[in-house]
Amino acid sequence: MNEKKKLQKTRAVIRKAVTKIMNKLKNELDSQSVDTLHEHFDYLNENLRELDKKIQNIIKVDKEFDAEIQSAFGYNEKISVLCSKIQIQTKNLSKNDSSVLSQTTLNVQNDSLNNSINGSSVSSNRNVNSVRLPKLQIDKYFGDPCLWLEFWNKFQKSIDRNETLTKVDKFSYLKSLLGGGAGNVVNGFALSEDNYDNALILLKKRFGREEIVVNAHMSKLLNLYPVKDSNNVIGLRKLYDICKIQTRSLESLNVTSGMYGHLLQPILLKLLPEDLALDFNRKQLGKKEKADWCEEVPQLTDFSITRCYFSDPLVNNFKTLELHLFSDASTKAYRTVAYLPVTSSNKEILTSFVASKNRKAPLKTLTLPRLELMGALLSARLSSNILKALKLDIPCFVLTDSKITYFWVRGQPERFKPFVKNRIQEIQKLTSPSNWHHCPGIQNPADIVSRGVKISRLLNDTSWLQGPEWLRLPPGFWPESLKTKIALSHLI
Protein backbone atom coordinates (compact mmCIF):
# COMPACT_ATOMS: atom_id res chain seq x y z
CA MET A 1 0.00 0.00 0.00
CA ASN A 2 1.48 3.36 -1.08
CA GLU A 3 1.60 6.47 1.09
CA LYS A 4 -1.39 8.15 -0.62
CA LYS A 5 -3.77 5.28 0.16
CA LYS A 6 -2.57 5.21 3.76
CA LEU A 7 -3.27 8.92 4.15
CA GLN A 8 -6.69 8.59 2.49
CA LYS A 9 -7.69 5.75 4.83
CA THR A 10 -6.52 7.75 7.84
CA ARG A 11 -8.51 10.75 6.64
CA ALA A 12 -11.64 8.60 6.17
CA VAL A 13 -11.45 7.48 9.80
CA ILE A 14 -11.02 11.08 11.03
CA ARG A 15 -13.87 12.29 8.79
CA LYS A 16 -16.14 9.65 10.30
CA ALA A 17 -15.24 10.84 13.80
CA VAL A 18 -15.81 14.47 12.78
CA THR A 19 -19.22 13.58 11.33
CA LYS A 20 -20.26 11.91 14.60
CA ILE A 21 -19.27 15.00 16.58
CA MET A 22 -21.11 17.23 14.09
CA ASN A 23 -24.29 15.22 14.65
CA LYS A 24 -23.84 15.40 18.42
CA LEU A 25 -23.29 19.17 18.26
CA LYS A 26 -26.57 19.57 16.41
CA ASN A 27 -28.44 17.77 19.21
CA GLU A 28 -26.61 19.09 22.30
CA LEU A 29 -27.98 22.42 23.55
CA ASP A 30 -26.48 23.05 26.99
CA SER A 31 -23.32 25.16 27.05
CA GLN A 32 -21.20 22.67 29.00
CA SER A 33 -21.65 19.86 26.47
CA VAL A 34 -21.15 22.22 23.52
CA ASP A 35 -17.82 23.48 24.89
CA THR A 36 -16.51 19.95 25.48
CA LEU A 37 -17.48 18.74 22.01
CA HIS A 38 -16.19 21.93 20.40
CA GLU A 39 -12.68 21.35 21.77
CA HIS A 40 -12.60 17.78 20.48
CA PHE A 41 -14.01 18.96 17.17
CA ASP A 42 -11.26 21.61 16.73
CA TYR A 43 -8.56 19.03 17.42
CA LEU A 44 -9.86 16.60 14.79
CA ASN A 45 -10.42 19.42 12.30
CA GLU A 46 -6.75 20.46 12.51
CA ASN A 47 -5.61 16.87 11.86
CA LEU A 48 -8.02 16.68 8.93
CA ARG A 49 -6.57 19.82 7.30
CA GLU A 50 -3.00 18.52 7.66
CA LEU A 51 -3.98 15.25 5.97
CA ASP A 52 -5.69 17.16 3.13
CA LYS A 53 -2.47 19.09 2.48
CA LYS A 54 -0.29 15.96 2.52
CA ILE A 55 -2.59 14.14 0.09
CA GLN A 56 -2.74 17.15 -2.25
CA ASN A 57 1.09 17.36 -2.33
CA ILE A 58 1.38 13.69 -3.30
CA ILE A 59 -1.16 13.83 -6.17
CA LYS A 60 0.43 14.65 -9.57
CA VAL A 61 -2.45 14.00 -11.99
CA ASP A 62 -4.46 17.16 -12.71
CA LYS A 63 -7.94 15.55 -12.87
CA GLU A 64 -7.34 13.61 -9.67
CA PHE A 65 -6.08 16.78 -7.98
CA ASP A 66 -9.22 18.73 -9.03
CA ALA A 67 -11.50 16.02 -7.65
CA GLU A 68 -9.56 15.97 -4.38
CA ILE A 69 -9.78 19.77 -4.04
CA GLN A 70 -13.57 19.74 -4.63
CA SER A 71 -14.09 16.90 -2.12
CA ALA A 72 -12.05 18.64 0.59
CA PHE A 73 -13.74 21.99 -0.10
CA GLY A 74 -17.23 20.50 0.16
CA TYR A 75 -16.50 18.81 3.47
CA ASN A 76 -14.75 21.89 4.90
CA GLU A 77 -17.76 23.99 3.92
CA LYS A 78 -20.01 21.81 6.11
CA ILE A 79 -17.55 22.24 8.97
CA SER A 80 -17.45 26.03 8.62
CA VAL A 81 -21.26 26.25 8.58
CA LEU A 82 -21.45 24.18 11.77
CA CYS A 83 -18.74 26.30 13.42
CA SER A 84 -20.72 29.47 12.78
CA LYS A 85 -23.83 27.85 14.26
CA ILE A 86 -21.85 26.79 17.33
CA GLN A 87 -20.60 30.34 17.87
CA ILE A 88 -24.13 31.75 17.63
CA GLN A 89 -25.45 29.06 19.96
CA THR A 90 -22.66 29.68 22.48
CA LYS A 91 -23.40 33.40 22.51
CA ASN A 92 -27.11 32.79 23.08
CA LEU A 93 -26.44 30.34 25.87
CA SER A 94 -23.96 32.68 27.54
CA LYS A 95 -26.54 35.48 27.43
CA ASN A 96 -29.20 33.23 28.92
CA ASP A 97 -26.82 31.96 31.59
CA SER A 98 -25.79 35.49 32.54
CA SER A 99 -29.41 36.67 32.78
CA VAL A 100 -30.34 33.59 34.82
CA LEU A 101 -27.30 34.08 37.03
CA SER A 102 -28.12 37.75 37.67
CA GLN A 103 -31.75 36.91 38.42
CA THR A 104 -30.70 34.08 40.75
CA THR A 105 -28.22 36.36 42.53
CA LEU A 106 -30.90 38.99 42.97
CA ASN A 107 -33.32 36.43 44.37
CA VAL A 108 -30.69 35.09 46.77
CA GLN A 109 -29.94 38.61 48.00
CA ASN A 110 -33.63 39.32 48.54
CA ASP A 111 -34.06 36.03 50.38
CA SER A 112 -31.10 36.71 52.66
CA LEU A 113 -32.44 40.19 53.36
CA ASN A 114 -35.87 38.84 54.24
CA ASN A 115 -34.38 36.14 56.40
CA SER A 116 -32.26 38.62 58.33
CA ILE A 117 -35.32 40.81 58.94
CA ASN A 118 -37.47 37.91 60.14
CA GLY A 119 -34.68 36.48 62.23
CA SER A 120 -34.93 33.06 60.67
CA SER A 121 -32.90 31.14 58.14
CA VAL A 122 -34.66 29.76 55.09
CA SER A 123 -32.90 27.55 52.58
CA SER A 124 -34.27 27.60 49.05
CA ASN A 125 -33.27 25.35 46.19
CA ARG A 126 -33.98 26.78 42.79
CA ASN A 127 -33.56 24.56 39.78
CA VAL A 128 -33.14 26.65 36.67
CA ASN A 129 -34.11 24.76 33.54
CA SER A 130 -32.06 25.90 30.59
CA VAL A 131 -33.13 23.09 28.21
CA ARG A 132 -34.80 24.34 25.07
CA LEU A 133 -38.12 22.59 24.47
CA PRO A 134 -38.92 21.21 20.99
CA LYS A 135 -41.20 23.22 18.75
CA LEU A 136 -44.85 22.28 18.62
CA GLN A 137 -45.86 21.09 15.18
CA ILE A 138 -49.33 20.90 13.67
CA ASP A 139 -49.77 18.01 11.26
CA LYS A 140 -51.47 18.69 7.95
CA TYR A 141 -55.16 17.92 7.85
CA PHE A 142 -56.42 16.01 4.81
CA GLY A 143 -60.11 15.67 5.64
CA ASP A 144 -60.42 12.65 7.96
CA PRO A 145 -63.27 13.47 10.40
CA CYS A 146 -61.63 11.27 13.04
CA LEU A 147 -58.61 13.61 13.11
CA TRP A 148 -60.62 16.84 13.04
CA LEU A 149 -60.74 17.39 16.82
CA GLU A 150 -56.99 16.85 17.22
CA PHE A 151 -56.19 19.24 14.35
CA TRP A 152 -58.67 21.91 15.43
CA ASN A 153 -57.56 21.89 19.08
CA LYS A 154 -53.92 22.44 18.09
CA PHE A 155 -54.73 25.08 15.48
CA GLN A 156 -57.12 26.94 17.77
CA LYS A 157 -54.66 27.07 20.66
CA SER A 158 -51.55 28.07 18.72
CA ILE A 159 -52.93 30.17 15.84
CA ASP A 160 -56.63 31.00 16.03
CA ARG A 161 -56.41 32.43 19.56
CA ASN A 162 -53.06 34.10 18.99
CA GLU A 163 -53.82 37.83 19.37
CA THR A 164 -50.52 38.89 17.81
CA LEU A 165 -51.58 37.47 14.43
CA THR A 166 -54.01 39.14 12.05
CA LYS A 167 -56.80 37.15 10.46
CA VAL A 168 -54.98 37.30 7.14
CA ASP A 169 -51.93 35.71 8.75
CA LYS A 170 -54.12 33.09 10.41
CA PHE A 171 -55.75 32.32 7.07
CA SER A 172 -52.34 31.94 5.48
CA TYR A 173 -51.31 29.46 8.17
CA LEU A 174 -54.62 27.63 7.79
CA LYS A 175 -54.17 27.18 4.04
CA SER A 176 -50.65 25.85 4.51
CA LEU A 177 -51.93 23.22 6.99
CA LEU A 178 -54.72 21.85 4.78
CA GLY A 179 -54.43 19.24 2.05
CA GLY A 180 -56.52 16.76 0.10
CA GLY A 181 -60.27 17.15 0.55
CA ALA A 182 -59.83 19.72 3.32
CA GLY A 183 -57.60 21.84 1.10
CA ASN A 184 -60.19 21.79 -1.68
CA VAL A 185 -62.75 23.34 0.68
CA VAL A 186 -60.75 26.59 1.08
CA ASN A 187 -59.15 26.70 -2.36
CA GLY A 188 -60.19 29.79 -4.30
CA PHE A 189 -60.62 32.01 -1.23
CA ALA A 190 -58.56 35.19 -1.31
CA LEU A 191 -56.52 36.03 1.79
CA SER A 192 -58.87 38.34 3.68
CA GLU A 193 -60.37 38.60 7.15
CA ASP A 194 -63.91 37.76 6.02
CA ASN A 195 -62.75 34.77 4.03
CA TYR A 196 -60.91 33.43 7.09
CA ASP A 197 -64.18 33.31 9.05
CA ASN A 198 -66.03 31.80 6.08
CA ALA A 199 -63.35 29.14 5.63
CA LEU A 200 -63.61 28.10 9.30
CA ILE A 201 -67.40 27.83 9.03
CA LEU A 202 -67.12 25.63 5.93
CA LEU A 203 -64.51 23.37 7.51
CA LYS A 204 -66.57 22.90 10.66
CA LYS A 205 -69.68 22.09 8.65
CA ARG A 206 -67.84 19.66 6.40
CA PHE A 207 -65.64 17.85 8.95
CA GLY A 208 -66.46 19.10 12.46
CA ARG A 209 -70.16 18.34 12.85
CA GLU A 210 -70.72 16.05 15.82
CA GLU A 211 -72.76 13.44 13.96
CA ILE A 212 -70.11 13.21 11.21
CA VAL A 213 -67.27 12.75 13.72
CA VAL A 214 -69.25 10.16 15.72
CA ASN A 215 -70.13 8.21 12.56
CA ALA A 216 -66.49 8.26 11.45
CA HIS A 217 -65.28 6.83 14.77
CA MET A 218 -68.01 4.18 14.79
CA SER A 219 -67.16 3.26 11.20
CA LYS A 220 -63.54 2.67 12.19
CA LEU A 221 -64.64 0.45 15.07
CA LEU A 222 -66.88 -1.57 12.76
CA ASN A 223 -64.22 -2.01 10.06
CA LEU A 224 -61.28 -3.23 12.12
CA TYR A 225 -59.16 -6.09 10.82
CA PRO A 226 -59.43 -9.36 12.82
CA VAL A 227 -56.49 -11.00 14.60
CA LYS A 228 -56.56 -14.75 13.96
CA ASP A 229 -53.60 -15.91 16.08
CA SER A 230 -53.57 -15.44 19.86
CA ASN A 231 -49.74 -15.42 19.75
CA ASN A 232 -49.77 -12.30 17.56
CA VAL A 233 -49.10 -9.87 20.42
CA ILE A 234 -48.33 -6.94 18.13
CA GLY A 235 -51.61 -7.38 16.24
CA LEU A 236 -53.61 -7.65 19.47
CA ARG A 237 -51.98 -4.51 20.89
CA LYS A 238 -52.67 -2.62 17.69
CA LEU A 239 -56.31 -3.72 17.77
CA TYR A 240 -56.59 -2.66 21.42
CA ASP A 241 -54.94 0.73 20.80
CA ILE A 242 -57.22 1.53 17.85
CA CYS A 243 -60.29 0.63 19.90
CA LYS A 244 -59.14 2.80 22.81
CA ILE A 245 -58.42 5.76 20.52
CA GLN A 246 -61.90 5.61 19.01
CA THR A 247 -63.68 5.10 22.36
CA ARG A 248 -61.77 7.96 24.00
CA SER A 249 -62.67 10.23 21.10
CA LEU A 250 -66.32 9.22 21.42
CA GLU A 251 -66.26 9.93 25.15
CA SER A 252 -64.94 13.45 24.45
CA LEU A 253 -68.09 13.90 22.33
CA ASN A 254 -70.27 12.74 25.27
CA VAL A 255 -70.96 9.38 23.60
CA THR A 256 -70.47 6.89 26.43
CA SER A 257 -69.81 3.17 26.03
CA GLY A 258 -73.22 2.40 27.51
CA MET A 259 -74.86 3.80 24.37
CA TYR A 260 -73.15 1.42 21.93
CA GLY A 261 -71.31 -1.21 24.01
CA HIS A 262 -74.01 -3.89 23.76
CA LEU A 263 -73.90 -3.61 19.96
CA LEU A 264 -70.14 -3.35 19.64
CA GLN A 265 -69.15 -6.19 22.00
CA PRO A 266 -70.21 -9.14 19.77
CA ILE A 267 -68.54 -7.47 16.77
CA LEU A 268 -65.24 -7.02 18.62
CA LEU A 269 -65.37 -10.60 19.90
CA LYS A 270 -65.46 -11.82 16.29
CA LEU A 271 -62.20 -9.92 15.66
CA LEU A 272 -60.38 -11.81 18.41
CA PRO A 273 -58.79 -15.26 17.98
CA GLU A 274 -61.28 -18.04 18.64
CA ASP A 275 -59.59 -19.27 21.83
CA LEU A 276 -59.53 -15.78 23.39
CA ALA A 277 -63.17 -15.15 22.49
CA LEU A 278 -64.20 -18.50 24.02
CA ASP A 279 -62.24 -17.73 27.17
CA PHE A 280 -63.95 -14.34 27.47
CA ASN A 281 -67.40 -15.88 26.99
CA ARG A 282 -66.66 -18.55 29.61
CA LYS A 283 -65.66 -15.92 32.15
CA GLN A 284 -68.76 -13.84 31.45
CA LEU A 285 -70.99 -16.92 31.63
CA GLY A 286 -69.23 -18.05 34.79
CA LYS A 287 -69.92 -14.71 36.47
CA LYS A 288 -73.61 -14.96 35.59
CA GLU A 289 -73.88 -18.57 36.76
CA LYS A 290 -72.10 -17.73 40.00
CA ALA A 291 -74.46 -14.81 40.65
CA ASP A 292 -77.49 -17.01 39.92
CA TRP A 293 -76.14 -19.76 42.17
CA CYS A 294 -75.54 -17.33 45.07
CA GLU A 295 -79.07 -16.03 44.62
CA GLU A 296 -80.57 -19.54 44.79
CA VAL A 297 -78.58 -20.89 47.75
CA PRO A 298 -80.87 -19.32 50.41
CA GLN A 299 -83.84 -21.12 48.80
CA LEU A 300 -82.31 -24.51 49.64
CA THR A 301 -83.68 -24.18 53.17
CA ASP A 302 -87.20 -24.43 51.73
CA PHE A 303 -86.45 -27.76 50.04
CA SER A 304 -87.00 -30.82 52.23
CA ILE A 305 -87.84 -34.52 51.83
CA THR A 306 -89.55 -36.53 54.57
CA ARG A 307 -87.58 -39.45 55.99
CA CYS A 308 -90.69 -41.64 56.14
CA TYR A 309 -91.92 -42.98 52.80
CA PHE A 310 -95.54 -43.48 53.90
CA SER A 311 -97.64 -43.11 57.06
CA ASP A 312 -98.03 -46.16 59.32
CA PRO A 313 -101.75 -46.89 58.65
CA LEU A 314 -101.15 -46.93 54.91
CA VAL A 315 -98.12 -49.18 55.21
CA ASN A 316 -100.05 -51.71 57.26
CA ASN A 317 -102.90 -51.84 54.74
CA PHE A 318 -101.13 -51.61 51.36
CA LYS A 319 -102.19 -53.94 48.58
CA THR A 320 -99.22 -53.63 46.16
CA LEU A 321 -95.77 -52.03 46.37
CA GLU A 322 -93.42 -51.48 43.43
CA LEU A 323 -90.07 -49.82 42.67
CA HIS A 324 -89.81 -47.55 39.61
CA LEU A 325 -86.56 -45.98 38.37
CA PHE A 326 -86.07 -43.43 35.61
CA SER A 327 -82.75 -42.59 33.92
CA ASP A 328 -81.70 -39.82 31.57
CA ALA A 329 -78.53 -38.20 30.24
CA SER A 330 -77.30 -35.03 28.61
CA THR A 331 -73.90 -33.87 27.40
CA LYS A 332 -73.21 -32.49 30.90
CA ALA A 333 -74.42 -35.27 33.22
CA TYR A 334 -76.44 -38.48 33.59
CA ARG A 335 -78.83 -39.30 36.42
CA THR A 336 -81.39 -41.71 37.83
CA VAL A 337 -84.27 -41.26 40.27
CA ALA A 338 -86.33 -43.90 42.14
CA TYR A 339 -89.94 -43.91 43.43
CA LEU A 340 -92.08 -46.30 45.45
CA PRO A 341 -95.71 -46.41 44.24
CA VAL A 342 -98.04 -48.06 46.73
CA THR A 343 -101.66 -49.13 46.22
CA SER A 344 -103.74 -49.03 49.39
CA SER A 345 -106.62 -51.32 50.26
CA ASN A 346 -109.08 -48.71 48.99
CA LYS A 347 -107.23 -48.76 45.61
CA GLU A 348 -105.68 -45.30 46.14
CA ILE A 349 -102.21 -45.04 44.55
CA LEU A 350 -99.57 -42.89 46.25
CA THR A 351 -95.93 -42.38 45.32
CA SER A 352 -92.90 -41.52 47.41
CA PHE A 353 -89.45 -40.27 46.46
CA VAL A 354 -86.78 -42.82 47.44
CA ALA A 355 -83.41 -41.69 46.12
CA SER A 356 -81.56 -40.19 43.19
CA LYS A 357 -78.03 -40.48 41.85
CA ASN A 358 -76.22 -38.34 39.32
CA ARG A 359 -72.81 -38.30 37.75
CA LYS A 360 -71.01 -35.66 35.75
CA ALA A 361 -70.21 -36.61 32.16
CA PRO A 362 -66.59 -37.81 31.78
CA LEU A 363 -63.93 -35.52 30.36
CA LYS A 364 -63.52 -37.87 27.42
CA THR A 365 -66.32 -36.99 25.05
CA LEU A 366 -68.93 -39.74 24.74
CA THR A 367 -71.84 -39.96 22.34
CA LEU A 368 -75.28 -39.29 23.78
CA PRO A 369 -76.42 -42.96 23.39
CA ARG A 370 -73.41 -44.09 25.43
CA LEU A 371 -74.19 -41.49 28.10
CA GLU A 372 -77.78 -42.77 28.18
CA LEU A 373 -76.39 -46.27 28.68
CA MET A 374 -74.30 -44.96 31.60
CA GLY A 375 -77.51 -43.56 33.11
CA ALA A 376 -79.21 -46.94 32.67
CA LEU A 377 -76.30 -48.64 34.47
CA LEU A 378 -76.70 -46.12 37.30
CA SER A 379 -80.40 -47.10 37.54
CA ALA A 380 -79.53 -50.81 37.69
CA ARG A 381 -77.01 -50.29 40.50
CA LEU A 382 -79.38 -48.04 42.47
CA SER A 383 -82.28 -50.53 42.16
CA SER A 384 -80.08 -53.33 43.48
CA ASN A 385 -78.95 -51.23 46.45
CA ILE A 386 -82.51 -50.10 47.31
CA LEU A 387 -83.92 -53.62 47.25
CA LYS A 388 -81.10 -54.87 49.47
CA ALA A 389 -81.52 -51.97 51.91
CA LEU A 390 -85.31 -52.26 52.18
CA LYS A 391 -85.16 -56.08 52.23
CA LEU A 392 -88.23 -56.25 50.04
CA ASP A 393 -89.09 -58.69 47.29
CA ILE A 394 -91.17 -56.39 45.09
CA PRO A 395 -91.53 -55.83 41.33
CA CYS A 396 -88.97 -53.46 39.81
CA PHE A 397 -89.57 -51.35 36.71
CA VAL A 398 -86.64 -49.50 35.10
CA LEU A 399 -87.46 -46.88 32.45
CA THR A 400 -85.42 -44.90 29.95
CA ASP A 401 -86.42 -42.38 27.30
CA SER A 402 -83.65 -43.54 24.92
CA LYS A 403 -84.79 -45.99 22.24
CA ILE A 404 -81.23 -47.11 21.56
CA THR A 405 -80.52 -47.83 25.24
CA TYR A 406 -83.85 -49.68 25.56
CA PHE A 407 -82.96 -52.10 22.75
CA TRP A 408 -79.35 -52.42 23.87
CA VAL A 409 -80.42 -53.57 27.35
CA ARG A 410 -83.02 -56.00 25.98
CA GLY A 411 -80.65 -57.35 23.33
CA GLN A 412 -77.63 -59.65 23.31
CA PRO A 413 -74.39 -58.05 24.66
CA GLU A 414 -72.09 -60.07 22.36
CA ARG A 415 -73.32 -58.13 19.33
CA PHE A 416 -71.71 -54.89 20.50
CA LYS A 417 -68.28 -53.42 21.05
CA PRO A 418 -66.53 -53.80 24.46
CA PHE A 419 -67.71 -50.48 25.95
CA VAL A 420 -71.39 -51.18 25.30
CA LYS A 421 -71.05 -54.94 25.81
CA ASN A 422 -69.53 -54.70 29.32
CA ARG A 423 -72.18 -52.28 30.57
CA ILE A 424 -75.07 -54.29 29.13
CA GLN A 425 -73.74 -57.41 30.83
CA GLU A 426 -73.61 -55.64 34.21
CA ILE A 427 -77.11 -54.20 33.74
CA GLN A 428 -78.55 -57.63 32.85
CA LYS A 429 -76.78 -59.15 35.85
CA LEU A 430 -78.41 -56.64 38.25
CA THR A 431 -81.83 -56.44 36.57
CA SER A 432 -83.92 -58.59 34.30
CA PRO A 433 -84.17 -57.32 30.68
CA SER A 434 -87.92 -57.82 30.86
CA ASN A 435 -88.08 -55.18 33.62
CA TRP A 436 -86.87 -52.48 31.23
CA HIS A 437 -89.40 -50.19 29.58
CA HIS A 438 -89.45 -47.06 27.46
CA CYS A 439 -91.17 -43.78 28.34
CA PRO A 440 -91.37 -40.49 26.42
CA GLY A 441 -88.78 -37.88 27.40
CA ILE A 442 -91.46 -35.36 28.34
CA GLN A 443 -92.76 -37.81 30.99
CA ASN A 444 -89.32 -38.64 32.38
CA PRO A 445 -88.72 -36.87 35.75
CA ALA A 446 -84.95 -37.49 35.52
CA ASP A 447 -84.91 -35.27 32.43
CA ILE A 448 -85.65 -32.24 34.60
CA VAL A 449 -82.41 -32.33 36.54
CA SER A 450 -80.09 -33.84 33.92
CA ARG A 451 -80.52 -30.69 31.83
CA GLY A 452 -80.26 -28.35 34.84
CA VAL A 453 -83.08 -26.67 36.72
CA LYS A 454 -83.42 -23.79 39.16
CA ILE A 455 -84.39 -24.47 42.77
CA SER A 456 -87.47 -22.26 42.43
CA ARG A 457 -88.82 -24.58 39.71
CA LEU A 458 -87.86 -27.70 41.62
CA LEU A 459 -89.85 -26.50 44.64
CA ASN A 460 -92.98 -26.04 42.55
CA ASP A 461 -92.62 -29.13 40.35
CA THR A 462 -94.39 -32.15 41.87
CA SER A 463 -93.06 -34.53 39.20
CA TRP A 464 -89.61 -34.58 40.80
CA LEU A 465 -90.76 -35.60 44.30
CA GLN A 466 -93.77 -37.73 43.27
CA GLY A 467 -92.93 -38.93 39.77
CA PRO A 468 -95.01 -38.49 36.61
CA GLU A 469 -98.80 -38.34 36.86
CA TRP A 470 -99.35 -41.72 35.17
CA LEU A 471 -97.39 -43.38 37.98
CA ARG A 472 -100.38 -42.71 40.28
CA LEU A 473 -102.76 -44.36 37.79
CA PRO A 474 -103.52 -48.03 37.04
CA PRO A 475 -101.13 -49.83 34.62
CA GLY A 476 -103.60 -49.44 31.77
CA PHE A 477 -102.75 -45.74 31.64
CA TRP A 478 -98.97 -46.26 31.53
CA PRO A 479 -97.08 -45.45 28.26
CA GLU A 480 -96.67 -48.42 25.94
CA SER A 481 -93.16 -49.80 25.70
CA LEU A 482 -91.59 -50.08 22.27
CA LYS A 483 -91.80 -53.48 20.64
CA THR A 484 -88.56 -55.41 20.46
CA LYS A 485 -89.29 -56.45 16.90
CA ILE A 486 -88.00 -53.05 15.65
CA ALA A 487 -84.62 -53.66 14.12
CA LEU A 488 -81.63 -52.30 15.99
CA SER A 489 -79.98 -51.33 12.72
CA HIS A 490 -82.58 -48.61 12.18
CA LEU A 491 -81.78 -46.99 15.52
CA ILE A 492 -77.99 -47.21 15.84
mmCIF file of C-alpha atoms in Angstrom, residues 145-146 211-225 242-243 245-247 250 264:
data_model
loop_
_atom_site.group_PDB
_atom_site.id
_atom_site.type_symbol
_atom_site.label_atom_id
_atom_site.label_comp_id
_atom_site.label_asym_id
_atom_site.label_seq_id
_atom_site.Cartn_x
_atom_site.Cartn_y
_atom_site.Cartn_z
ATOM 1 C CA PRO A 145 -63.271 13.466 10.403
ATOM 2 C CA CYS A 146 -61.629 11.270 13.045
ATOM 3 C CA GLU A 211 -72.755 13.438 13.958
ATOM 4 C CA ILE A 212 -70.108 13.214 11.208
ATOM 5 C CA VAL A 213 -67.272 12.745 13.719
ATOM 6 C CA VAL A 214 -69.248 10.164 15.720
ATOM 7 C CA ASN A 215 -70.130 8.207 12.559
ATOM 8 C CA ALA A 216 -66.493 8.264 11.452
ATOM 9 C CA HIS A 217 -65.282 6.834 14.771
ATOM 10 C CA MET A 218 -68.008 4.181 14.791
ATOM 11 C CA SER A 219 -67.162 3.261 11.202
ATOM 12 C CA LYS A 220 -63.536 2.674 12.191
ATOM 13 C CA LEU A 221 -64.644 0.455 15.067
ATOM 14 C CA LEU A 222 -66.884 -1.574 12.761
ATOM 15 C CA ASN A 223 -64.218 -2.010 10.061
ATOM 16 C CA LEU A 224 -61.282 -3.233 12.118
ATOM 17 C CA TYR A 225 -59.158 -6.091 10.821
ATOM 18 C CA ILE A 242 -57.219 1.529 17.849
ATOM 19 C CA CYS A 243 -60.290 0.633 19.904
ATOM 20 C CA ILE A 245 -58.424 5.760 20.518
ATOM 21 C CA GLN A 246 -61.901 5.612 19.013
ATOM 22 C CA THR A 247 -63.682 5.100 22.355
ATOM 23 C CA LEU A 250 -66.323 9.218 21.416
ATOM 24 C CA LEU A 264 -70.136 -3.349 19.642
#
